[in-house]
Short mmCIF file of C-alpha atoms in Angstrom, two decimals:
data_model
loop_
_atom_site.label_atom_id
_atom_site.label_comp_id
_atom_site.label_asym_id
_atom_site.label_seq_id
_atom_site.Cartn_x
_atom_site.Cartn_y
_atom_site.Cartn_z
CA MET G 1 60.41 -272.99 62.73
CA PRO G 2 61.88 -273.04 59.21
CA ARG G 3 65.44 -275.15 59.17
CA GLY G 4 68.46 -273.67 57.74
CA PRO G 5 70.34 -275.83 55.19
CA SER G 6 72.13 -278.74 56.51
CA PHE G 7 75.79 -279.27 56.43
CA ASP G 8 75.45 -281.57 53.44
CA GLU G 9 72.99 -279.30 51.60
CA ARG G 10 75.65 -276.47 52.06
CA ILE G 11 78.62 -278.58 50.89
CA MET G 12 76.12 -279.67 47.52
CA ASP G 13 75.43 -275.96 47.06
CA LEU G 14 79.22 -275.25 47.01
CA GLY G 15 79.76 -277.78 44.63
CA ALA G 16 77.11 -276.32 42.34
CA PHE G 17 78.85 -272.96 42.83
CA VAL G 18 82.19 -274.22 42.24
CA ALA G 19 80.97 -276.21 38.81
CA PRO G 20 81.75 -274.51 35.78
CA PRO G 21 78.49 -273.39 33.47
CA GLY G 22 78.87 -276.22 31.13
CA ARG G 23 78.62 -278.87 33.60
CA GLU G 24 75.49 -277.38 35.40
CA PRO G 25 73.17 -279.99 34.27
CA TRP G 26 75.69 -282.55 35.61
CA ALA G 27 75.64 -280.64 39.01
CA ARG G 28 72.13 -280.82 38.83
CA ALA G 29 72.01 -284.38 38.31
CA MET G 30 74.29 -285.04 41.33
CA ARG G 31 72.01 -283.03 43.37
CA ALA G 32 68.90 -284.76 42.24
CA GLU G 33 70.29 -288.08 43.56
CA PHE G 34 71.73 -286.65 46.58
CA GLU G 35 68.08 -285.47 47.37
CA ALA G 36 66.88 -289.08 46.63
CA ILE G 37 69.25 -290.71 49.36
CA GLY G 38 67.49 -291.67 52.36
CA GLY G 39 70.36 -292.33 54.75
CA PRO G 40 73.64 -290.37 55.32
CA ARG G 41 74.72 -287.87 52.44
CA THR G 42 77.93 -286.61 53.52
CA GLY G 43 80.05 -288.90 51.63
CA TRP G 44 77.89 -288.45 48.44
CA ALA G 45 77.94 -284.70 49.05
CA LEU G 46 82.00 -284.36 49.25
CA GLY G 47 82.62 -286.85 46.49
CA CYS G 48 79.94 -284.53 43.95
CA LEU G 49 82.17 -281.23 45.67
CA GLY G 50 85.41 -283.18 44.40
CA ALA G 51 83.99 -283.84 40.99
CA ALA G 52 82.79 -280.35 40.39
CA ALA G 53 86.16 -278.98 41.57
CA GLY G 54 87.95 -281.32 38.94
CA TRP G 55 85.62 -279.68 36.33
CA ARG G 56 86.47 -276.36 37.35
CA LEU G 57 90.22 -276.93 37.22
CA ARG G 58 89.92 -278.50 34.21
CA VAL G 59 88.30 -275.24 32.79
CA ASP G 60 90.26 -272.62 34.66
CA GLY G 61 93.33 -274.61 35.94
CA VAL G 62 95.66 -273.21 33.77
CA TYR G 63 94.66 -269.82 34.22
CA LEU G 64 94.44 -269.82 37.98
CA LEU G 65 97.69 -271.50 38.45
CA MET G 66 99.52 -268.83 36.08
CA PHE G 67 97.83 -266.01 38.33
CA ALA G 68 98.83 -267.63 41.26
CA LEU G 69 102.38 -267.83 40.22
CA THR G 70 102.58 -264.26 38.94
CA ALA G 71 101.15 -263.00 41.54
CA GLY G 72 103.41 -264.80 44.44
CA LEU G 73 105.98 -263.67 42.20
CA ALA G 74 104.99 -259.83 42.03
CA TRP G 75 104.36 -260.49 45.70
CA ARG G 76 107.99 -261.10 46.27
CA VAL G 77 109.05 -258.11 44.44
CA LEU G 78 106.60 -255.63 46.07
CA PHE G 79 107.84 -257.19 49.17
CA LEU G 80 111.78 -256.51 48.64
CA PRO G 81 111.52 -252.50 49.13
CA PHE G 82 109.93 -253.08 52.30
CA PHE G 83 112.59 -255.88 53.17
CA TRP G 84 115.57 -253.75 52.20
CA ALA G 85 114.03 -250.63 53.69
CA VAL G 86 114.10 -252.18 57.33
CA HIS G 87 117.22 -253.97 56.63
CA LEU G 88 119.56 -251.19 55.31
CA ASN G 89 117.90 -248.87 58.23
CA LEU G 90 116.38 -246.37 55.90
CA VAL G 91 113.35 -246.70 58.12
CA PRO G 92 113.17 -245.11 61.59
CA LYS G 93 113.46 -247.97 64.15
CA ASP G 94 110.16 -247.40 65.41
CA LEU G 95 108.62 -247.62 62.38
CA GLN G 96 110.49 -250.76 61.09
CA GLY G 97 108.12 -253.10 62.46
CA PRO G 98 105.01 -251.71 60.96
CA ALA G 99 106.82 -251.30 57.53
CA PHE G 100 107.79 -255.01 57.60
CA GLN G 101 104.28 -256.03 58.42
CA TYR G 102 102.99 -253.93 55.90
CA GLY G 103 104.90 -255.32 53.33
CA ARG G 104 104.23 -258.67 54.80
CA PHE G 105 100.37 -258.73 55.13
CA VAL G 106 98.72 -255.53 53.68
CA VAL G 107 100.27 -255.63 50.28
CA PRO G 108 99.26 -259.26 49.39
CA ALA G 109 95.72 -258.69 51.00
CA VAL G 110 95.39 -255.66 48.57
CA VAL G 111 96.47 -257.74 45.87
CA CYS G 112 93.79 -260.35 46.68
CA LEU G 113 91.26 -257.85 47.13
CA ALA G 114 91.58 -256.47 43.82
CA PHE G 115 91.69 -259.63 42.07
CA ALA G 116 88.47 -261.20 43.73
CA ALA G 117 86.66 -257.72 42.93
CA VAL G 118 87.43 -258.44 38.91
CA HIS G 119 86.58 -261.84 39.65
CA PRO G 120 84.43 -262.38 42.53
CA ARG G 121 83.47 -265.93 41.59
CA TYR G 122 87.45 -266.77 42.60
CA TRP G 123 87.54 -265.22 45.76
CA THR G 124 88.15 -268.37 47.94
CA LEU G 125 90.74 -269.75 45.19
CA VAL G 126 92.46 -266.47 45.23
CA GLY G 127 92.62 -265.86 48.98
CA LEU G 128 94.23 -269.46 49.28
CA GLY G 129 95.84 -270.08 46.42
CA PHE G 130 97.71 -266.54 46.35
CA PRO G 131 99.76 -267.16 49.89
CA VAL G 132 100.33 -270.87 48.93
CA ALA G 133 102.02 -269.55 45.76
CA PHE G 134 104.09 -267.03 47.86
CA VAL G 135 105.06 -269.58 50.41
CA GLY G 136 105.71 -272.07 47.66
CA LEU G 137 107.88 -269.36 46.05
CA GLY G 138 109.58 -268.59 49.20
CA VAL G 139 110.69 -272.22 49.92
CA ILE G 140 112.06 -272.46 46.55
CA ALA G 141 114.10 -269.32 47.05
CA THR G 142 115.60 -270.66 50.43
CA ALA G 143 115.22 -274.26 49.58
CA HIS G 144 118.81 -274.60 51.22
CA GLU G 145 117.65 -272.97 54.44
CA PHE G 146 114.01 -274.51 54.45
CA HIS G 147 115.47 -278.24 54.06
CA SER G 148 117.71 -277.70 57.22
CA SER G 149 114.92 -276.36 59.37
CA ILE G 150 112.07 -278.11 58.24
CA TRP G 151 112.75 -280.86 60.41
CA ASP G 152 112.97 -278.36 63.71
CA VAL G 153 109.43 -277.71 63.79
CA HIS G 154 108.16 -278.02 67.24
CA PRO G 155 105.08 -276.50 69.14
CA PHE G 156 107.15 -273.86 70.87
CA ASN G 157 108.58 -272.57 67.75
CA ALA G 158 105.63 -271.87 65.56
CA THR G 159 106.69 -268.71 63.86
CA LEU G 160 106.62 -270.22 60.55
CA GLU G 161 103.07 -271.47 60.74
CA VAL G 162 101.63 -268.26 62.52
CA GLY G 163 103.11 -266.20 60.14
CA THR G 164 101.78 -268.23 57.46
CA GLY G 165 98.34 -268.28 58.73
CA ALA G 166 98.40 -264.81 59.59
CA GLN G 167 99.20 -264.41 55.77
CA MET G 168 96.47 -266.65 54.73
CA GLY G 169 94.20 -264.89 56.97
CA TYR G 170 94.95 -261.36 55.36
CA CYS G 171 94.62 -262.62 52.04
CA LEU G 172 91.27 -264.21 52.96
CA LEU G 173 89.63 -261.04 54.21
CA GLY G 174 90.98 -259.00 51.09
CA ALA G 175 89.41 -261.48 48.96
CA LEU G 176 86.44 -261.33 51.11
CA ILE G 177 86.03 -257.84 50.44
CA GLY G 178 87.05 -257.92 47.12
CA ARG G 179 84.41 -260.40 46.35
CA THR G 180 81.94 -258.14 48.01
CA LEU G 181 82.77 -255.21 46.25
CA GLY G 182 82.85 -257.09 42.73
CA SER G 183 79.43 -258.64 43.54
CA ALA G 184 77.75 -255.26 44.31
CA ARG G 185 79.33 -253.58 41.21
CA ALA G 186 77.90 -256.66 39.22
CA ALA G 187 74.77 -255.97 40.55
CA ARG G 188 74.61 -252.11 39.99
CA SER G 189 75.42 -252.80 36.27
CA ALA G 190 72.80 -255.61 35.85
CA MET P 1 80.96 -285.81 17.66
CA PRO P 2 81.21 -288.37 20.22
CA THR P 3 84.21 -290.74 19.28
CA ALA P 4 84.59 -294.19 20.53
CA PRO P 5 87.08 -294.85 23.37
CA ARG P 6 90.13 -297.29 22.29
CA ARG P 7 90.44 -298.27 25.97
CA LEU P 8 88.47 -298.09 28.87
CA SER P 9 89.50 -298.52 32.61
CA ASP P 10 88.22 -301.40 34.78
CA GLN P 11 85.42 -298.56 36.24
CA ALA P 12 84.20 -297.64 33.03
CA LEU P 13 83.80 -301.12 31.96
CA SER P 14 82.00 -301.84 35.08
CA VAL P 15 79.76 -298.90 34.62
CA LEU P 16 78.77 -300.00 31.05
CA ASP P 17 78.25 -303.69 32.59
CA THR P 18 75.95 -302.29 35.02
CA LEU P 19 73.86 -300.62 32.51
CA GLN P 20 74.05 -303.74 30.11
CA GLY P 21 72.46 -305.96 33.10
CA GLY P 22 68.94 -306.53 32.34
CA GLY P 23 69.34 -306.52 28.69
CA GLY P 24 70.65 -302.72 28.30
CA ASP P 25 67.44 -301.06 27.74
CA ALA P 26 66.56 -300.09 31.51
CA TRP P 27 67.41 -296.35 32.54
CA LEU P 28 69.20 -296.40 35.64
CA TYR P 29 70.13 -293.59 38.12
CA GLY P 30 73.52 -292.64 38.96
CA LEU P 31 72.55 -293.72 42.74
CA GLU P 32 71.77 -297.10 41.16
CA ILE P 33 74.76 -297.20 39.42
CA ALA P 34 76.74 -296.22 42.40
CA ALA P 35 75.65 -299.04 44.46
CA ALA P 36 76.01 -301.87 41.62
CA THR P 37 79.47 -300.56 40.99
CA GLY P 38 80.87 -299.26 44.45
CA LEU P 39 81.77 -296.29 42.90
CA LYS P 40 81.89 -293.16 44.59
CA SER P 41 79.91 -290.24 43.33
CA GLY P 42 83.26 -288.14 42.98
CA SER P 43 84.64 -290.92 40.55
CA LEU P 44 81.22 -291.68 39.07
CA TYR P 45 79.90 -288.76 37.64
CA PRO P 46 83.17 -287.81 35.69
CA LEU P 47 82.92 -291.22 34.43
CA LEU P 48 79.44 -290.87 33.10
CA ILE P 49 80.67 -287.55 31.54
CA ARG P 50 83.19 -289.17 30.02
CA LEU P 51 81.24 -292.39 28.39
CA SER P 52 78.46 -289.88 27.79
CA GLU P 53 81.04 -287.78 25.50
CA ARG P 54 82.11 -290.73 23.73
CA GLY P 55 78.83 -292.02 22.99
CA LEU P 56 78.86 -294.87 24.60
CA LEU P 57 75.68 -293.91 27.05
CA GLU P 58 72.56 -291.78 26.65
CA SER P 59 71.15 -289.75 29.49
CA ARG P 60 67.75 -288.01 30.08
CA TRP P 61 65.85 -286.75 32.75
CA LEU P 62 63.04 -288.53 34.54
CA GLU P 63 59.97 -287.37 36.31
CA PRO P 64 60.27 -287.75 39.88
CA GLU P 65 58.27 -290.86 41.61
CA ARG P 66 57.35 -288.63 44.51
CA PRO P 67 55.84 -285.10 43.99
CA GLY P 68 57.77 -282.50 45.48
CA ARG P 69 61.38 -284.02 44.40
CA PRO P 70 63.48 -282.90 41.54
CA ALA P 71 63.39 -284.97 38.29
CA ARG P 72 66.17 -287.37 38.24
CA HIS P 73 68.97 -287.95 35.60
CA ALA P 74 69.15 -291.59 34.16
CA TYR P 75 71.37 -293.20 32.08
CA LYS P 76 71.18 -296.09 29.34
CA ILE P 77 73.88 -297.86 27.35
CA THR P 78 74.04 -296.97 23.59
CA GLY P 79 74.61 -299.17 20.64
CA ALA P 80 77.79 -298.04 20.48
CA GLY P 81 78.34 -298.68 24.32
CA LYS P 82 77.50 -302.27 23.72
CA ALA P 83 79.66 -302.72 21.10
CA VAL P 84 82.62 -301.78 23.10
CA LEU P 85 81.67 -303.39 26.04
CA ARG P 86 81.36 -306.81 23.57
CA GLU P 87 84.91 -306.13 22.19
CA ALA P 88 86.61 -305.31 25.56
CA ARG P 89 85.01 -308.85 27.08
CA ARG P 90 86.24 -310.69 24.20
CA PRO P 91 88.86 -313.19 25.93
CA ASP P 92 91.60 -312.18 23.48
CA GLU P 93 90.84 -308.20 23.81
CA ALA P 94 90.23 -308.16 27.64
CA LEU P 95 94.08 -307.68 28.49
CA LYS P 96 93.85 -304.57 25.82
CA PHE P 97 91.15 -302.91 27.44
CA GLN P 98 92.90 -303.29 30.81
CA GLY P 99 94.43 -300.48 32.68
CA ALA P 100 93.09 -296.61 32.93
CA PHE P 101 92.62 -294.48 30.13
#
């Protein structure tokens, strides 16, 4: 029965995927050494992935950082109408919950979807970087409250963690759908 | 055009030292350099790229030793690399070359 790629091989594949085009020979060089290792290879594979990620960040880091900050800021702005609509009771009571959740989860997921559709290669970075930027900006905006509440985290009061996790999940899902759409579009035009 | 580095880290010097070992004419694989220097792959390859871009080492693909295996990338110190290493190992220069670049 044919064997699928091992965990180590998947890490190496990811490293080759992440490496920028200019570093492709070096990614192949690391892969060739990986193939030559007789014993455990996970450490080598993880190091290669780290090196590839570093090369990618050097090439696209500023661009991705600017995207994450801009998108995070845009998300905050897009979220405000939903927040105020609920806060000022402009939305019927039974729709307030869905409106709030729509602003918090669906809008960012759609933004991730759109970006990943244009840049399918960056879907994981977008799906993770975007919510991190959003949460980061939120922490900065509410630094005084955050500072006093950050020490108050315990297992029975995990609202912040659950909400953040859900945001990341929505963003990753949006980015995944966007990547699928973007890849299909690229395949059609090829 | 490759430029000679002004300062090399201890890790970079240890890579050049390893390549210099055996007269400097031997081609070494990444795994061999990693074993000799104790560097992990995540540190070694960025270092090899930097040294290569500065013209301190050269690289080439060597045919696999066993059929069915991929060709392997091997490295050799250049004349410029030997000169930099010699300079860095001079007793009065050693202090200048210490520390990361």
